[in-house]
GROMACS .gro file of C-alpha atoms in nm:
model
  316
    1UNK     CA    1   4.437   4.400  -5.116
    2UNK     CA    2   4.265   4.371  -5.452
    3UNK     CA    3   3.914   4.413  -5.540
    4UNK     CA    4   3.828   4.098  -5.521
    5UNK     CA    5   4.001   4.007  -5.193
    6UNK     CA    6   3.784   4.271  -5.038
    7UNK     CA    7   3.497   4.149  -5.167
    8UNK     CA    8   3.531   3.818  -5.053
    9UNK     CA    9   3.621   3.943  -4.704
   10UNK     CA   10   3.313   4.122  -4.695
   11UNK     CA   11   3.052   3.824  -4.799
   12UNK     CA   12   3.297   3.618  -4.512
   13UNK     CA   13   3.174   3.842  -4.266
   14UNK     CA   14   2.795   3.882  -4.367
   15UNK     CA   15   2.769   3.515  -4.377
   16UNK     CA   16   2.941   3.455  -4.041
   17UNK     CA   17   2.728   3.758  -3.882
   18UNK     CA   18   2.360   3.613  -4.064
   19UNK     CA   19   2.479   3.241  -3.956
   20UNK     CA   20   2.531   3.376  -3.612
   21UNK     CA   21   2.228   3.547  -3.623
   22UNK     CA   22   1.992   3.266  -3.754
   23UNK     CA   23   2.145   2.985  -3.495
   24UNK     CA   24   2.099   3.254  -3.210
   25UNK     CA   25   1.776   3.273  -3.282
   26UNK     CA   26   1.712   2.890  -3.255
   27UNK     CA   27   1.917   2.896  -2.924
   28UNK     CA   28   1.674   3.228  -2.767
   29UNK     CA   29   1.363   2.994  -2.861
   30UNK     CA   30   1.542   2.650  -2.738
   31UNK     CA   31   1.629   2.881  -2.388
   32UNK     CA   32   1.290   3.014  -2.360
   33UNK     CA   33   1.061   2.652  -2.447
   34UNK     CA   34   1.350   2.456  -2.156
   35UNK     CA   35   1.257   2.742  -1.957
   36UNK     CA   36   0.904   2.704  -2.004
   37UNK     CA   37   0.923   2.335  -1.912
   38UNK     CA   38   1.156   2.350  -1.654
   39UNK     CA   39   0.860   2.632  -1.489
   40UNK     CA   40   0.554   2.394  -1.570
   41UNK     CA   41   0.736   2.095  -1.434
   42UNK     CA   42   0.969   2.206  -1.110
   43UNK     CA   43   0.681   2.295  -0.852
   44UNK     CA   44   0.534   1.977  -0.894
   45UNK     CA   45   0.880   1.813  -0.846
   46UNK     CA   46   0.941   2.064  -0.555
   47UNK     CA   47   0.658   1.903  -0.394
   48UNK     CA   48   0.752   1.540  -0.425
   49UNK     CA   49   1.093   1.650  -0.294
   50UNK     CA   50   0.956   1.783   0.000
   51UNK     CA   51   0.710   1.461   0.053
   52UNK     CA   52   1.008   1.277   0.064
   53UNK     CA   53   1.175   1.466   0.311
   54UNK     CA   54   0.894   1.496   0.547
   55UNK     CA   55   0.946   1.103   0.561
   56UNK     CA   56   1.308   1.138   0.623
   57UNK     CA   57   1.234   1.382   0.938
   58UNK     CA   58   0.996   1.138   1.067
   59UNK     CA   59   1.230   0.852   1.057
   60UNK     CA   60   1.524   1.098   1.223
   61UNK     CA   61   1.223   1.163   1.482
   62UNK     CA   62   1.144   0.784   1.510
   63UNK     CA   63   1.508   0.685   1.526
   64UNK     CA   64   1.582   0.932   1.816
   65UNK     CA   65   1.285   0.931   2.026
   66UNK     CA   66   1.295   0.548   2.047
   67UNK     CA   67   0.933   0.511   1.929
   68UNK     CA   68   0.772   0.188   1.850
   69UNK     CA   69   0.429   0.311   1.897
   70UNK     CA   70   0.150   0.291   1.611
   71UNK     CA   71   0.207   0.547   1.401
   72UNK     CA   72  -0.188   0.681   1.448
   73UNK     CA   73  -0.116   0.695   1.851
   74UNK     CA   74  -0.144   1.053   2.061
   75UNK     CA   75   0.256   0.956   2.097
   76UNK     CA   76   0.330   1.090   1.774
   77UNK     CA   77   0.082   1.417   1.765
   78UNK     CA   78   0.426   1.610   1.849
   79UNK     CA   79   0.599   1.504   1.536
   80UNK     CA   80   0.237   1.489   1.344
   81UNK     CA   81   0.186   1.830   1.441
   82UNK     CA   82   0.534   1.941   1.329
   83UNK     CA   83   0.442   1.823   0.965
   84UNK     CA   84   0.118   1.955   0.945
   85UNK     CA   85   0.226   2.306   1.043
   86UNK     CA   86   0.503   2.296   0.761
   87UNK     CA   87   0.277   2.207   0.495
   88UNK     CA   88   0.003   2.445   0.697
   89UNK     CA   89   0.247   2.728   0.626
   90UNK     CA   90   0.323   2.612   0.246
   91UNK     CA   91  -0.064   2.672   0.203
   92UNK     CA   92  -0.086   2.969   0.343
   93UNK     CA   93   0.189   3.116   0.113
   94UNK     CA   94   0.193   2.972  -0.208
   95UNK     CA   95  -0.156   2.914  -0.218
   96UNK     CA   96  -0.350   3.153   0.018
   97UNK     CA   97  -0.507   2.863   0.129
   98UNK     CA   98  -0.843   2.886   0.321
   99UNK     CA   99  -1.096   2.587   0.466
  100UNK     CA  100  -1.417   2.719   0.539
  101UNK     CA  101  -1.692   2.528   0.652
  102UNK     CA  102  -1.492   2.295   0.950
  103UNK     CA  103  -1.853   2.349   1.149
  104UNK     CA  104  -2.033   2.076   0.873
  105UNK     CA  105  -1.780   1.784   1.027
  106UNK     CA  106  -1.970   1.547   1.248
  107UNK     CA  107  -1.825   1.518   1.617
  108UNK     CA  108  -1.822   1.131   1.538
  109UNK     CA  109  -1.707   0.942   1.228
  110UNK     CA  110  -1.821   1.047   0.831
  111UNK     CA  111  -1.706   1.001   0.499
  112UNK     CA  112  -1.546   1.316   0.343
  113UNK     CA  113  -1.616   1.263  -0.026
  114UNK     CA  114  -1.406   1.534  -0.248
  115UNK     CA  115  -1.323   1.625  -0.652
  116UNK     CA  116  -0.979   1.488  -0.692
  117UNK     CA  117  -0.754   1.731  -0.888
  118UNK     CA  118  -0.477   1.618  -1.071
  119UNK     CA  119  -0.217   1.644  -0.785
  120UNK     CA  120  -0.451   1.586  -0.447
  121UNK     CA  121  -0.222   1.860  -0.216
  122UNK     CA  122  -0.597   2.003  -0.100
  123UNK     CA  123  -0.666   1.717   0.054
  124UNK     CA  124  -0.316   1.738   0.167
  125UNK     CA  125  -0.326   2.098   0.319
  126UNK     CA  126  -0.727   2.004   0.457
  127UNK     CA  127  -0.555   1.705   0.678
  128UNK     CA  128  -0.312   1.982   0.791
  129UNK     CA  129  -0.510   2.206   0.877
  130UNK     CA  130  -0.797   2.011   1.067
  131UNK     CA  131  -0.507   1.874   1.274
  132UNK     CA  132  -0.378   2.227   1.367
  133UNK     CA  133  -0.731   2.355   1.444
  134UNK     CA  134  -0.923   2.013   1.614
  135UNK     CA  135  -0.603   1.796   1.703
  136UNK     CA  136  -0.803   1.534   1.473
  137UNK     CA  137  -0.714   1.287   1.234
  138UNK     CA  138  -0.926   1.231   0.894
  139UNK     CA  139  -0.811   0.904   0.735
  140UNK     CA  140  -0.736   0.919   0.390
  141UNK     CA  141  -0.822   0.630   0.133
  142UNK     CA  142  -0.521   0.651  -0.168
  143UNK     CA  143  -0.467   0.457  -0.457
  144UNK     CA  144  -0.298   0.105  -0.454
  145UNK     CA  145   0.031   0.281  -0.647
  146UNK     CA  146   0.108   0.535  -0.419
  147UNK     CA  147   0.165   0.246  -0.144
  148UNK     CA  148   0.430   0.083  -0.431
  149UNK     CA  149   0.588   0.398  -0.392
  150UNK     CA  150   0.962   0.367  -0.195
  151UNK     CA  151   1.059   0.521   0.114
  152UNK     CA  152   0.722   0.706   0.210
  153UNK     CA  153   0.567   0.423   0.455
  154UNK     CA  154   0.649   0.611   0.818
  155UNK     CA  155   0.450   0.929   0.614
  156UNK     CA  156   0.170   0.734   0.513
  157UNK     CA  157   0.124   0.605   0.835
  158UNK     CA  158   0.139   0.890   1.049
  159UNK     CA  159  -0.098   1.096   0.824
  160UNK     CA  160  -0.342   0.864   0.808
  161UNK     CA  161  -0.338   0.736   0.445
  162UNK     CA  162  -0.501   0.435   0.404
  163UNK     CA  163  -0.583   0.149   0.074
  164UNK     CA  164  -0.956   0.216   0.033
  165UNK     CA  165  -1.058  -0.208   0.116
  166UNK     CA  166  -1.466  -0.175   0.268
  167UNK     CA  167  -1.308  -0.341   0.611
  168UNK     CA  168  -1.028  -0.092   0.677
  169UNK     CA  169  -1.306   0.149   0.600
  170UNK     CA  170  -1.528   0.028   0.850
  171UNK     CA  171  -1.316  -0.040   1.103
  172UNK     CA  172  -1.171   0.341   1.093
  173UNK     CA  173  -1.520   0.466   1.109
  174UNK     CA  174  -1.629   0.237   1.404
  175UNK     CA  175  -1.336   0.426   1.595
  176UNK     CA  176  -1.437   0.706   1.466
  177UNK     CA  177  -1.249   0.866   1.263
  178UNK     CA  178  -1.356   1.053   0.965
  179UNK     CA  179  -1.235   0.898   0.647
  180UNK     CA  180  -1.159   1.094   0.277
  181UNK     CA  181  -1.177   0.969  -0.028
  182UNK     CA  182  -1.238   1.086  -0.394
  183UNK     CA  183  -1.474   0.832  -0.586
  184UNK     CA  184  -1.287   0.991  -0.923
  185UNK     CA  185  -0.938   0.867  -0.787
  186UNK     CA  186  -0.673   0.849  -1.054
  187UNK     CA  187  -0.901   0.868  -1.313
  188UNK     CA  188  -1.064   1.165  -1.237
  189UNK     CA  189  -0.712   1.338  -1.172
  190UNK     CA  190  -0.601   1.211  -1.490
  191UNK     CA  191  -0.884   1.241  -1.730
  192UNK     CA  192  -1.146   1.559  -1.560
  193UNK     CA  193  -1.042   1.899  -1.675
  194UNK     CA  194  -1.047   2.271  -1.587
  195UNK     CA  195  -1.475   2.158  -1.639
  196UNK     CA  196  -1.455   2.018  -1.323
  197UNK     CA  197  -1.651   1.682  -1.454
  198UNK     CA  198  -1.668   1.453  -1.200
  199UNK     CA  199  -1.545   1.120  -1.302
  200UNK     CA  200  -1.639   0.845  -1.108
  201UNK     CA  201  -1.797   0.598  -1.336
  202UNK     CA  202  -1.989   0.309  -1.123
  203UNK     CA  203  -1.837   0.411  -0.828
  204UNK     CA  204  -2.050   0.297  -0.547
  205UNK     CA  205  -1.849   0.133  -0.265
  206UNK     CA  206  -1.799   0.402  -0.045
  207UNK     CA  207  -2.157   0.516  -0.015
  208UNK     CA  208  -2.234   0.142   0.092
  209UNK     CA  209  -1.953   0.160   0.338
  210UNK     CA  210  -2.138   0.489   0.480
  211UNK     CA  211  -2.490   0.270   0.492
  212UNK     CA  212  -2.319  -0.019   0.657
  213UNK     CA  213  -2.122   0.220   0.917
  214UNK     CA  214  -2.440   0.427   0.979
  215UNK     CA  215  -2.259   0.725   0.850
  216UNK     CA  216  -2.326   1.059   0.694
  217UNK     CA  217  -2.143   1.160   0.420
  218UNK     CA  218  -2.009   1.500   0.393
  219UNK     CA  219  -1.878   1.654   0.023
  220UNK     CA  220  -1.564   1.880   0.016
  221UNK     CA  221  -1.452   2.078  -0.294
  222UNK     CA  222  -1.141   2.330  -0.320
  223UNK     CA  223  -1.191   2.615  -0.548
  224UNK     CA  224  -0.927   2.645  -0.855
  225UNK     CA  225  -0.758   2.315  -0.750
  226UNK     CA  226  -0.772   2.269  -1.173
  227UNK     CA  227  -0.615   2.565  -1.224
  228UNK     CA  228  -0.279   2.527  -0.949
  229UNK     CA  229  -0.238   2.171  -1.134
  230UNK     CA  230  -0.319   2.036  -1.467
  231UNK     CA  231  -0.299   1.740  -1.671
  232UNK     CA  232  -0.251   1.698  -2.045
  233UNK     CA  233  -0.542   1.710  -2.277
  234UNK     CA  234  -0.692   1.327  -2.282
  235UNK     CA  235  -0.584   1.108  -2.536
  236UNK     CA  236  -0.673   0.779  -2.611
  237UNK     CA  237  -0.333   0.593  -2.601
  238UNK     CA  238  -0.305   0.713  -2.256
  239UNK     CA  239  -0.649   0.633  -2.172
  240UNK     CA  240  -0.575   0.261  -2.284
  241UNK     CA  241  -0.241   0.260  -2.093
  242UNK     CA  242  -0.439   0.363  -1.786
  243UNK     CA  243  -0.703   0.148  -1.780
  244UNK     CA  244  -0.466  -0.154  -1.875
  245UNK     CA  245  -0.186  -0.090  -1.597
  246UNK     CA  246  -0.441   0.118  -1.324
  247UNK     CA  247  -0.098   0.303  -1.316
  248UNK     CA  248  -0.110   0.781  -1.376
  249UNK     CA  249   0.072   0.774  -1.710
  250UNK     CA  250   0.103   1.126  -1.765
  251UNK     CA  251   0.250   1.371  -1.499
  252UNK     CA  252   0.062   1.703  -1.372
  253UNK     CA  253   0.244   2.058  -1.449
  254UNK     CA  254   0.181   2.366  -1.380
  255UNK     CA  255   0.190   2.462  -0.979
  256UNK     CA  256   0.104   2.802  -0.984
  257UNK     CA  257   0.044   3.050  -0.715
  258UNK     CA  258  -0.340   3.014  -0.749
  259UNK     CA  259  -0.563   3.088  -0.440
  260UNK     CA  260  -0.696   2.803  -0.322
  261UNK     CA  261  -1.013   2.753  -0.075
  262UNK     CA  262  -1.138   2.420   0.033
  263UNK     CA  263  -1.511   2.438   0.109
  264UNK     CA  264  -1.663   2.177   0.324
  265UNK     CA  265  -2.059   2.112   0.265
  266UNK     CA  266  -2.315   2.028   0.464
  267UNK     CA  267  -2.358   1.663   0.529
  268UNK     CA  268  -2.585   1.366   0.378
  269UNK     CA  269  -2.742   1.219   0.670
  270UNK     CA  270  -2.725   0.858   0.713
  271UNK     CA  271  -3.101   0.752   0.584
  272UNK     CA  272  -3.199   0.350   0.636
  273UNK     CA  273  -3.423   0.376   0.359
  274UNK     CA  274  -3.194   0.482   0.037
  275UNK     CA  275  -2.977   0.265  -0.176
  276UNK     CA  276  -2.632   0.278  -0.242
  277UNK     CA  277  -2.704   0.434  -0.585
  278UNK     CA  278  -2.939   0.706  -0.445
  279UNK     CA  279  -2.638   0.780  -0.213
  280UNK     CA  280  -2.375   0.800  -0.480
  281UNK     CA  281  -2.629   1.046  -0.701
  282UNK     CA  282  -2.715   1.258  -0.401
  283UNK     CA  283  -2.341   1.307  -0.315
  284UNK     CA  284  -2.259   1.403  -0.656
  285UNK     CA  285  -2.533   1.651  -0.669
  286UNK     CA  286  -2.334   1.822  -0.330
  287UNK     CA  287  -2.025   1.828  -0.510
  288UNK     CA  288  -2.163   1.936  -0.811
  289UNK     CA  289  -2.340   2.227  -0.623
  290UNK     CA  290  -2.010   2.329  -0.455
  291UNK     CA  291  -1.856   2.329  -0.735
  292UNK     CA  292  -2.110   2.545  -0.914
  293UNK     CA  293  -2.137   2.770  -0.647
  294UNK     CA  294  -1.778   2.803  -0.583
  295UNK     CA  295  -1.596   2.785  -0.921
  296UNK     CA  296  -1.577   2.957  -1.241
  297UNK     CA  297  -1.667   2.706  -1.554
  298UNK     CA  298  -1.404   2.678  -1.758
  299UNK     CA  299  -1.150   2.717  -1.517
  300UNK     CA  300  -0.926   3.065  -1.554
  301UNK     CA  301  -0.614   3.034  -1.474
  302UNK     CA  302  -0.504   3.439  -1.476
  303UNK     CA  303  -0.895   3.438  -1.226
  304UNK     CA  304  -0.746   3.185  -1.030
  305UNK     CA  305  -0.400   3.454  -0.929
  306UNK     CA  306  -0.606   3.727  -0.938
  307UNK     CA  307  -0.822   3.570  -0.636
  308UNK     CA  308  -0.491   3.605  -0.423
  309UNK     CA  309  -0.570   3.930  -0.389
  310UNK     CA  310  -0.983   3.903  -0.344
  311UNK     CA  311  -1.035   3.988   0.022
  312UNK     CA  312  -1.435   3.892   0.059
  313UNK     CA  313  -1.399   3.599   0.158
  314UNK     CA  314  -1.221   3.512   0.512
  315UNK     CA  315  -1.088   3.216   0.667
  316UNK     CA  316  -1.282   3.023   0.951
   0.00000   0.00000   0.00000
């Protein structure tokens, strides 16, 4: 092999080995950004997946128990209860999840009024967990999309979830029931941050439903709910798209192991003399007081995993 041969084998092989060494660097940081996504992303997916196939099990149960019954009757507490100690035992160990203050909840019917984070599964785990404990049902007022949502109508039923209209309202609280619902709705899960803002704009119907029912009103908060879930930073396309189509245009990540406590205030009583506007501000002071008692402002997410392991506070 002549000189020159050899050289020209040689500067083969150093290109081939610094070509193979530049692409596999661009495949390591492609790997590790998929990765990245894939970890932001699957939890909340998980989630929905397992939604879904709480429905299916409910239509199994429906479909071999013969029931016709309303889906709020005593005749499905067996099947309710099932659910609710599944997703009980999902709190408890991929969020720690603890409910303190169950004492504050009126015997008879009240408005639960909570901060909505960008994926509601508090409110989720808080309707779990009040069935386990008081074999009661809170109704739950939800956003006109989720009911465009396929195959989840036997779930929303049984649970409780409700469109927020002032007569469905009413009529849930004048057989008592308690009812939820976040002011903020969409919008707040959508547009508040790890700030906790509350975002309700001119919100004002259900603290008229509460005068016309004769109701207190009792505010709820969960502790780091910003900090399991998140939303992208706001931007003003998406703003627009929202408020055009009323429809979440971005989708939450994140889904991390954070501990999560739902606190449960103590209630507005119902007052003759105050207006609907003097309700709405004296509810948002509760929340806001939860909230500052409760929560670290800005949210943190690494404070948020560390408080798995905080042992102060204990569980009703």
């Amino acid at each position: 092999m002549t000189d020159l041969s050899c050289l020209v084998y040689v500067l083969e092989e150093w290109t081939v080995v610094w070509y193979l060494e530049k692409y596999l660097f661009h495949v390591v940081i492609i790997s590790l950004t998929l990765s990245a996504i894939l970890v932001f992303f699957i939890v909340p997916l998980t989630m929905l997946f397992l939604i879904y196939l709480s429905n299916i099990l409910l239509l199994i149960y429906r479909r071999n128990s013969e029931v016709k019954a309303d889906p709020l009757s005593d005749v499905w507490d067996s099947a309710r209860r099932a659910i609710a100690s599944f997703w009980d035992t999902y709190a408890r160990v991929w969020h720690g999840y603890e409910l303190h203050g169950v004492e504050n909840l009126p015997e008879g019917p009240g408005i639960v009024v909570y901060y909505h984070g960008a994926i509601p599964i508090d409110c989720l785990y808080f309707l779990a967990r009040l069935f386990l404990w008081k074999k009661r049902i809170c109704l739950s007022v939800a956003d006109h999309f989720v009911f465009r949502l396929p195959g989840l109508k036997l779930l929303l039923g049984v649970t409780g979830v409700m469109p927020g209209t002032r007569e469905e309202c009413l009529i849930a609280l004048k057989n008592g029931h308690l009812v939820s619902i976040s002011p903020g709705g969409v919008r707040e899960a959508l547009f508040s941050d790890e700030s906790y803002q509350l975002v309700w704009g001119n919100r004002k119907g259900f603290a008229q439903v509460a005068l016309d029912a004769k109701v207190p009103i009792i505010p709820m908060y969960t502790q780091n709910i910003r900090e399991g879930y998140r939303m992208f930073k706001e931007r003003k396309f998406f703003r627009q798209l929202y408020e055009s189509t009323r429809l979440p245009v971005t989708p939450p990540y994140g889904g991390l192991p954070v501990k999560l406590r739902t606190y449960i205030g103590e209630p507005i009583p119902y007052d003759p003399n105050i207006t609907a506007e003097e309700l709405v501000e004296k509810t948002k002071t509760a929340i806001q007081a939860l909230i500052s008692k409760h929560q670290t402002i800005p949210g943190s997410i690494w404070k948020a995993l560390l408080e798995r392991f905080d042992k102060r506070h204990k569980s009703d």
